[in-house]
CSV table of N, CA and C in Angstrom, one decimal:
chain,number,residue,atom,x,y,z
A,1,UNK,N,-2.7,-39.2,-9.5
A,1,UNK,CA,-1.7,-38.2,-9.0
A,1,UNK,C,-2.5,-37.1,-8.2
A,2,UNK,N,-2.0,-36.8,-7.1
A,2,UNK,CA,-2.6,-35.8,-6.2
A,2,UNK,C,-2.3,-34.4,-6.6
A,3,UNK,N,-3.2,-33.5,-6.5
A,3,UNK,CA,-2.9,-32.1,-6.8
A,3,UNK,C,-1.9,-31.6,-5.8
A,4,UNK,N,-1.1,-30.6,-6.2
A,4,UNK,CA,0.0,-30.0,-5.4
A,4,UNK,C,-0.6,-29.5,-4.1
A,5,UNK,N,-1.8,-28.9,-4.1
A,5,UNK,CA,-2.4,-28.3,-2.9
A,5,UNK,C,-2.7,-29.3,-1.9
A,6,UNK,N,-3.1,-30.5,-2.3
A,6,UNK,CA,-3.3,-31.6,-1.4
A,6,UNK,C,-2.1,-32.1,-0.8
A,7,UNK,N,-1.0,-32.3,-1.6
A,7,UNK,CA,0.3,-32.7,-1.0
A,7,UNK,C,0.8,-31.7,-0.1
A,8,UNK,N,0.7,-30.4,-0.4
A,8,UNK,CA,1.2,-29.4,0.5
A,8,UNK,C,0.5,-29.4,1.8
A,9,UNK,N,-0.8,-29.5,1.8
A,9,UNK,CA,-1.6,-29.5,3.0
A,9,UNK,C,-1.2,-30.7,3.9
A,10,UNK,N,-0.9,-31.9,3.3
A,10,UNK,CA,-0.5,-33.0,4.1
A,10,UNK,C,0.8,-32.8,4.8
A,11,UNK,N,1.7,-31.9,4.3
A,11,UNK,CA,2.9,-31.6,4.9
A,11,UNK,C,2.8,-30.7,6.1
A,12,UNK,N,1.7,-30.1,6.3
A,12,UNK,CA,1.4,-29.2,7.4
A,12,UNK,C,0.3,-29.7,8.2
A,13,UNK,N,0.6,-30.5,9.3
A,13,UNK,CA,-0.5,-31.0,10.1
A,13,UNK,C,-1.3,-29.9,10.8
A,14,UNK,N,-2.6,-30.2,10.9
A,14,UNK,CA,-3.5,-29.2,11.6
A,14,UNK,C,-3.4,-29.6,13.1
A,15,UNK,N,-3.1,-28.5,13.9
A,15,UNK,CA,-3.0,-28.7,15.3
A,15,UNK,C,-4.4,-28.5,15.9
A,16,UNK,N,-4.9,-29.6,16.6
A,16,UNK,CA,-6.2,-29.5,17.3
A,16,UNK,C,-6.0,-29.0,18.7
A,17,UNK,N,-6.7,-28.0,19.0
A,17,UNK,CA,-6.6,-27.4,20.4
A,17,UNK,C,-8.0,-27.4,21.0
A,18,UNK,N,-8.1,-27.5,22.3
A,18,UNK,CA,-9.4,-27.4,22.9
A,18,UNK,C,-9.7,-25.9,23.0
A,19,UNK,N,-10.5,-25.4,22.1
A,19,UNK,CA,-10.7,-24.0,21.9
A,19,UNK,C,-11.1,-23.3,23.2
A,20,UNK,N,-11.9,-23.9,24.0
A,20,UNK,CA,-12.3,-23.3,25.3
A,20,UNK,C,-11.2,-23.2,26.3
A,21,UNK,N,-10.3,-24.2,26.3
A,21,UNK,CA,-9.3,-24.4,27.3
A,21,UNK,C,-7.9,-23.8,26.9
A,22,UNK,N,-7.7,-23.7,25.6
A,22,UNK,CA,-6.4,-23.2,25.2
A,22,UNK,C,-6.3,-21.7,25.2
A,23,UNK,N,-5.4,-21.2,26.0
A,23,UNK,CA,-5.2,-19.7,26.1
A,23,UNK,C,-4.8,-19.1,24.7
A,24,UNK,N,-4.1,-19.9,23.9
A,24,UNK,CA,-3.7,-19.3,22.6
A,24,UNK,C,-4.9,-19.1,21.7
A,25,UNK,N,-5.9,-20.1,21.7
A,25,UNK,CA,-7.1,-19.9,20.9
A,25,UNK,C,-7.9,-18.8,21.5
A,26,UNK,N,-8.0,-18.6,22.8
A,26,UNK,CA,-8.7,-17.5,23.4
A,26,UNK,C,-8.1,-16.2,23.0
A,27,UNK,N,-6.8,-16.1,23.0
A,27,UNK,CA,-6.1,-14.8,22.6
A,27,UNK,C,-6.3,-14.5,21.1
A,28,UNK,N,-6.3,-15.6,20.3
A,28,UNK,CA,-6.6,-15.4,18.9
A,28,UNK,C,-8.0,-14.9,18.6
A,29,UNK,N,-8.9,-15.5,19.3
A,29,UNK,CA,-10.3,-15.1,19.1
A,29,UNK,C,-10.5,-13.6,19.6
A,30,UNK,N,-9.9,-13.3,20.7
A,30,UNK,CA,-10.0,-11.9,21.2
A,30,UNK,C,-9.4,-10.9,20.3
A,31,UNK,N,-8.2,-11.3,19.7
A,31,UNK,CA,-7.5,-10.4,18.8
A,31,UNK,C,-8.3,-10.2,17.5
A,32,UNK,N,-8.9,-11.3,17.0
A,32,UNK,CA,-9.7,-11.2,15.8
A,32,UNK,C,-10.9,-10.3,16.0
A,33,UNK,N,-11.6,-10.5,17.2
A,33,UNK,CA,-12.8,-9.7,17.5
A,33,UNK,C,-12.4,-8.2,17.5
A,34,UNK,N,-11.3,-7.9,18.2
A,34,UNK,CA,-10.8,-6.5,18.2
A,34,UNK,C,-10.5,-6.0,16.8
A,35,UNK,N,-9.8,-6.8,16.0
A,35,UNK,CA,-9.5,-6.3,14.6
A,35,UNK,C,-10.8,-6.1,13.8
A,36,UNK,N,-11.8,-7.0,14.0
A,36,UNK,CA,-13.0,-6.8,13.2
A,36,UNK,C,-13.8,-5.6,13.7
A,37,UNK,N,-13.8,-5.3,15.0
A,37,UNK,CA,-14.4,-4.1,15.5
A,37,UNK,C,-13.7,-2.9,15.0
A,38,UNK,N,-12.4,-2.9,15.0
A,38,UNK,CA,-11.6,-1.7,14.5
A,38,UNK,C,-11.9,-1.5,13.0
A,39,UNK,N,-11.9,-2.6,12.3
A,39,UNK,CA,-12.2,-2.4,10.9
A,39,UNK,C,-13.6,-1.9,10.6
A,40,UNK,N,-14.5,-2.4,11.3
A,40,UNK,CA,-15.9,-1.9,11.2
A,40,UNK,C,-16.0,-0.4,11.5
A,41,UNK,N,-15.3,0.0,12.5
A,41,UNK,CA,-15.3,1.4,12.9
A,41,UNK,C,-14.6,2.3,12.0
A,42,UNK,N,-13.7,1.8,11.2
A,42,UNK,CA,-12.9,2.6,10.3
A,42,UNK,C,-13.8,3.0,9.1
A,43,UNK,N,-14.1,4.3,9.0
A,43,UNK,CA,-15.0,4.8,8.0
A,43,UNK,C,-14.4,5.1,6.7
A,44,UNK,N,-13.1,5.1,6.6
A,44,UNK,CA,-12.4,5.5,5.4
A,44,UNK,C,-12.6,4.4,4.3
A,45,UNK,N,-12.4,4.8,3.1
A,45,UNK,CA,-12.5,3.8,2.0
A,45,UNK,C,-11.3,2.9,2.0
A,46,UNK,N,-11.6,1.6,1.8
A,46,UNK,CA,-10.5,0.6,1.9
A,46,UNK,C,-10.8,-0.4,0.8
A,47,UNK,N,-10.0,-0.4,-0.2
A,47,UNK,CA,-10.2,-1.2,-1.4
A,47,UNK,C,-10.4,-2.7,-1.1
A,48,UNK,N,-9.6,-3.2,-0.2
A,48,UNK,CA,-9.6,-4.6,0.0
A,48,UNK,C,-10.3,-5.0,1.4
A,49,UNK,N,-11.2,-4.2,1.8
A,49,UNK,CA,-11.9,-4.4,3.1
A,49,UNK,C,-12.5,-5.8,3.1
A,50,UNK,N,-13.1,-6.3,2.0
A,50,UNK,CA,-13.7,-7.6,2.0
A,50,UNK,C,-12.7,-8.7,2.2
A,51,UNK,N,-11.5,-8.5,1.7
A,51,UNK,CA,-10.4,-9.5,1.9
A,51,UNK,C,-10.1,-9.6,3.3
A,52,UNK,N,-9.9,-8.5,4.0
A,52,UNK,CA,-9.6,-8.5,5.4
A,52,UNK,C,-10.7,-9.1,6.2
A,53,UNK,N,-12.0,-8.8,5.9
A,53,UNK,CA,-13.1,-9.3,6.6
A,53,UNK,C,-13.2,-10.9,6.4
A,54,UNK,N,-12.9,-11.3,5.2
A,54,UNK,CA,-13.0,-12.8,5.0
A,54,UNK,C,-11.9,-13.5,5.7
A,55,UNK,N,-10.7,-12.9,5.7
A,55,UNK,CA,-9.6,-13.6,6.4
A,55,UNK,C,-9.8,-13.6,8.0
A,56,UNK,N,-10.3,-12.5,8.5
A,56,UNK,CA,-10.6,-12.4,9.9
A,56,UNK,C,-11.6,-13.4,10.3
A,57,UNK,N,-12.6,-13.6,9.4
A,57,UNK,CA,-13.7,-14.6,9.7
A,57,UNK,C,-13.0,-16.0,9.7
A,58,UNK,N,-12.1,-16.3,8.8
A,58,UNK,CA,-11.5,-17.6,8.7
A,58,UNK,C,-10.6,-17.8,10.0
A,59,UNK,N,-9.9,-16.8,10.4
A,59,UNK,CA,-9.1,-16.9,11.6
A,59,UNK,C,-9.9,-17.2,12.8
A,60,UNK,N,-11.0,-16.5,12.9
A,60,UNK,CA,-11.9,-16.7,14.1
A,60,UNK,C,-12.5,-18.1,14.1
A,61,UNK,N,-12.9,-18.6,12.9
A,61,UNK,CA,-13.5,-19.9,12.8
A,61,UNK,C,-12.4,-21.0,13.2
A,62,UNK,N,-11.2,-20.8,12.8
A,62,UNK,CA,-10.1,-21.7,13.2
A,62,UNK,C,-10.0,-21.8,14.7
A,63,UNK,N,-10.0,-20.6,15.3
A,63,UNK,CA,-9.8,-20.5,16.8
A,63,UNK,C,-11.0,-21.1,17.5
A,64,UNK,N,-12.2,-20.9,17.0
A,64,UNK,CA,-13.4,-21.4,17.6
A,64,UNK,C,-13.6,-22.9,17.5
A,65,UNK,N,-13.2,-23.4,16.3
A,65,UNK,CA,-13.3,-24.8,16.1
A,65,UNK,C,-12.2,-25.6,16.8
A,66,UNK,N,-11.1,-25.0,17.1
A,66,UNK,CA,-10.0,-25.7,17.7
A,66,UNK,C,-9.1,-26.4,16.8
A,67,UNK,N,-9.3,-26.2,15.5
A,67,UNK,CA,-8.5,-26.9,14.5
A,67,UNK,C,-7.6,-25.8,13.8
A,68,UNK,N,-6.4,-25.6,14.3
A,68,UNK,CA,-5.6,-24.5,13.9
A,68,UNK,C,-4.5,-25.1,12.9
A,69,UNK,N,-4.6,-24.6,11.7
A,69,UNK,CA,-3.7,-24.9,10.7
A,69,UNK,C,-2.7,-23.8,10.7
A,70,UNK,N,-1.5,-24.0,11.3
A,70,UNK,CA,-0.6,-22.8,11.5
A,70,UNK,C,-0.2,-22.2,10.2
A,71,UNK,N,0.2,-22.9,9.1
A,71,UNK,CA,0.5,-22.2,7.9
A,71,UNK,C,-0.7,-21.4,7.4
A,72,UNK,N,-1.9,-21.9,7.5
A,72,UNK,CA,-3.1,-21.1,7.1
A,72,UNK,C,-3.3,-19.9,8.0
A,73,UNK,N,-3.0,-20.1,9.2
A,73,UNK,CA,-3.1,-19.0,10.2
A,73,UNK,C,-2.2,-17.9,9.8
A,74,UNK,N,-1.0,-18.2,9.5
A,74,UNK,CA,0.0,-17.2,9.1
A,74,UNK,C,-0.3,-16.6,7.7
A,75,UNK,N,-0.9,-17.4,6.8
A,75,UNK,CA,-1.3,-16.8,5.5
A,75,UNK,C,-2.4,-15.8,5.7
A,76,UNK,N,-3.3,-16.1,6.6
A,76,UNK,CA,-4.4,-15.2,6.9
A,76,UNK,C,-3.9,-13.9,7.5
A,77,UNK,N,-3.0,-14.1,8.4
A,77,UNK,CA,-2.3,-12.9,9.0
A,77,UNK,C,-1.7,-12.0,8.0
A,78,UNK,N,-0.9,-12.6,7.0
A,78,UNK,CA,-0.2,-11.9,6.0
A,78,UNK,C,-1.2,-11.1,5.1
A,79,UNK,N,-2.4,-11.7,4.8
A,79,UNK,CA,-3.4,-11.0,4.0
A,79,UNK,C,-4.0,-9.9,4.8
A,80,UNK,N,-4.3,-10.1,6.0
A,80,UNK,CA,-4.8,-9.0,6.9
A,80,UNK,C,-3.8,-7.9,7.0
A,81,UNK,N,-2.6,-8.2,7.2
A,81,UNK,CA,-1.6,-7.1,7.4
A,81,UNK,C,-1.4,-6.4,6.0
A,82,UNK,N,-1.5,-7.1,4.9
A,82,UNK,CA,-1.4,-6.5,3.6
A,82,UNK,C,-2.5,-5.5,3.4
A,83,UNK,N,-3.6,-5.7,3.9
A,83,UNK,CA,-4.8,-4.8,3.7
A,83,UNK,C,-4.8,-3.7,4.8
A,84,UNK,N,-4.5,-4.1,6.1
A,84,UNK,CA,-4.7,-3.1,7.2
A,84,UNK,C,-3.4,-2.5,7.7
A,85,UNK,N,-2.3,-3.1,7.4
A,85,UNK,CA,-1.0,-2.8,8.0
A,85,UNK,C,-0.6,-1.3,7.9
A,86,UNK,N,-1.0,-0.6,6.8
A,86,UNK,CA,-0.6,0.8,6.6
A,86,UNK,C,-1.5,1.8,7.3
A,87,UNK,N,-2.6,1.3,7.9
A,87,UNK,CA,-3.6,2.2,8.6
A,87,UNK,C,-3.2,2.3,10.1
A,88,UNK,N,-2.7,3.5,10.4
A,88,UNK,CA,-2.3,3.7,11.8
A,88,UNK,C,-3.4,3.6,12.8
A,89,UNK,N,-4.7,3.9,12.4
A,89,UNK,CA,-5.8,3.7,13.3
A,89,UNK,C,-6.0,2.3,13.7
A,90,UNK,N,-5.6,1.3,12.9
A,90,UNK,CA,-5.8,-0.1,13.1
A,90,UNK,C,-4.5,-0.8,13.6
A,91,UNK,N,-3.4,0.0,13.8
A,91,UNK,CA,-2.1,-0.6,14.2
A,91,UNK,C,-2.1,-1.4,15.4
A,92,UNK,N,-2.8,-1.0,16.5
A,92,UNK,CA,-2.9,-1.8,17.7
A,92,UNK,C,-3.6,-3.1,17.5
A,93,UNK,N,-4.7,-3.1,16.8
A,93,UNK,CA,-5.4,-4.3,16.5
A,93,UNK,C,-4.6,-5.3,15.7
A,94,UNK,N,-3.9,-4.8,14.7
A,94,UNK,CA,-3.1,-5.6,13.8
A,94,UNK,C,-1.9,-6.2,14.7
A,95,UNK,N,-1.3,-5.4,15.5
A,95,UNK,CA,-0.2,-5.9,16.4
A,95,UNK,C,-0.7,-7.0,17.3
A,96,UNK,N,-1.9,-6.8,17.9
A,96,UNK,CA,-2.4,-7.8,18.8
A,96,UNK,C,-2.7,-9.1,18.0
A,97,UNK,N,-3.2,-9.0,16.8
A,97,UNK,CA,-3.5,-10.2,16.0
A,97,UNK,C,-2.2,-10.9,15.7
A,98,UNK,N,-1.1,-10.2,15.3
A,98,UNK,CA,0.2,-10.8,15.0
A,98,UNK,C,0.7,-11.5,16.3
A,99,UNK,N,0.6,-10.9,17.4
A,99,UNK,CA,1.1,-11.5,18.7
A,99,UNK,C,0.3,-12.8,19.0
A,100,UNK,N,-1.0,-12.8,18.7
A,100,UNK,CA,-1.8,-14.0,19.0
A,100,UNK,C,-1.4,-15.1,18.0
A,101,UNK,N,-1.1,-14.8,16.8
A,101,UNK,CA,-0.7,-15.8,15.8
A,101,UNK,C,0.6,-16.4,16.3
A,102,UNK,N,1.5,-15.5,16.7
A,102,UNK,CA,2.9,-16.0,17.2
A,102,UNK,C,2.8,-16.9,18.4
A,103,UNK,N,1.7,-16.9,19.1
A,103,UNK,CA,1.6,-17.8,20.2
A,103,UNK,C,1.5,-19.3,19.8
A,104,UNK,N,1.2,-19.5,18.5
A,104,UNK,CA,1.2,-20.9,18.0
A,104,UNK,C,2.5,-21.3,17.4
A,105,UNK,N,3.6,-20.5,17.6
A,105,UNK,CA,4.9,-20.8,17.3
A,105,UNK,C,5.5,-19.9,16.3
A,106,UNK,N,6.8,-19.7,16.4
A,106,UNK,CA,7.5,-18.9,15.5
A,106,UNK,C,7.6,-19.5,14.1
A,107,UNK,N,7.6,-18.7,13.0
A,107,UNK,CA,7.7,-19.3,11.7
A,107,UNK,C,9.1,-20.0,11.5
A,108,UNK,N,9.0,-21.1,10.7
A,108,UNK,CA,10.2,-21.8,10.4
A,108,UNK,C,11.1,-21.0,9.5
A,109,UNK,N,12.3,-20.9,9.8
A,109,UNK,CA,13.3,-20.1,9.0
A,109,UNK,C,13.8,-21.0,7.9
A,110,UNK,N,13.7,-20.6,6.7
A,110,UNK,CA,14.2,-21.4,5.5
A,110,UNK,C,15.6,-20.9,5.2
A,111,UNK,N,16.4,-21.8,4.8
A,111,UNK,CA,17.8,-21.4,4.5
A,111,UNK,C,18.0,-21.3,3.0
């Protein structure tokens, strides 16, 4: 019997994009770089800074590799927003990251 995580992953195919040629991947990488720079420049104490750093690194790797798992992309965005979303100094970077993730498609609405 397969673990639930394996079955769930099979339900969400990974979209392979040519990282160098796909403008969505380029926009995602640019947004991640900007968010990482803004986070590094933020001198205030941030309890979950490591979580945001880890998720931004995962998002950047997905964009660079050209293997974009859209549900994982959205999950990473949610975690970054959870950590950084309340910081007005990082609002523009978080907005740009959200817009870059949305380039890969709108979320599926569940009924």
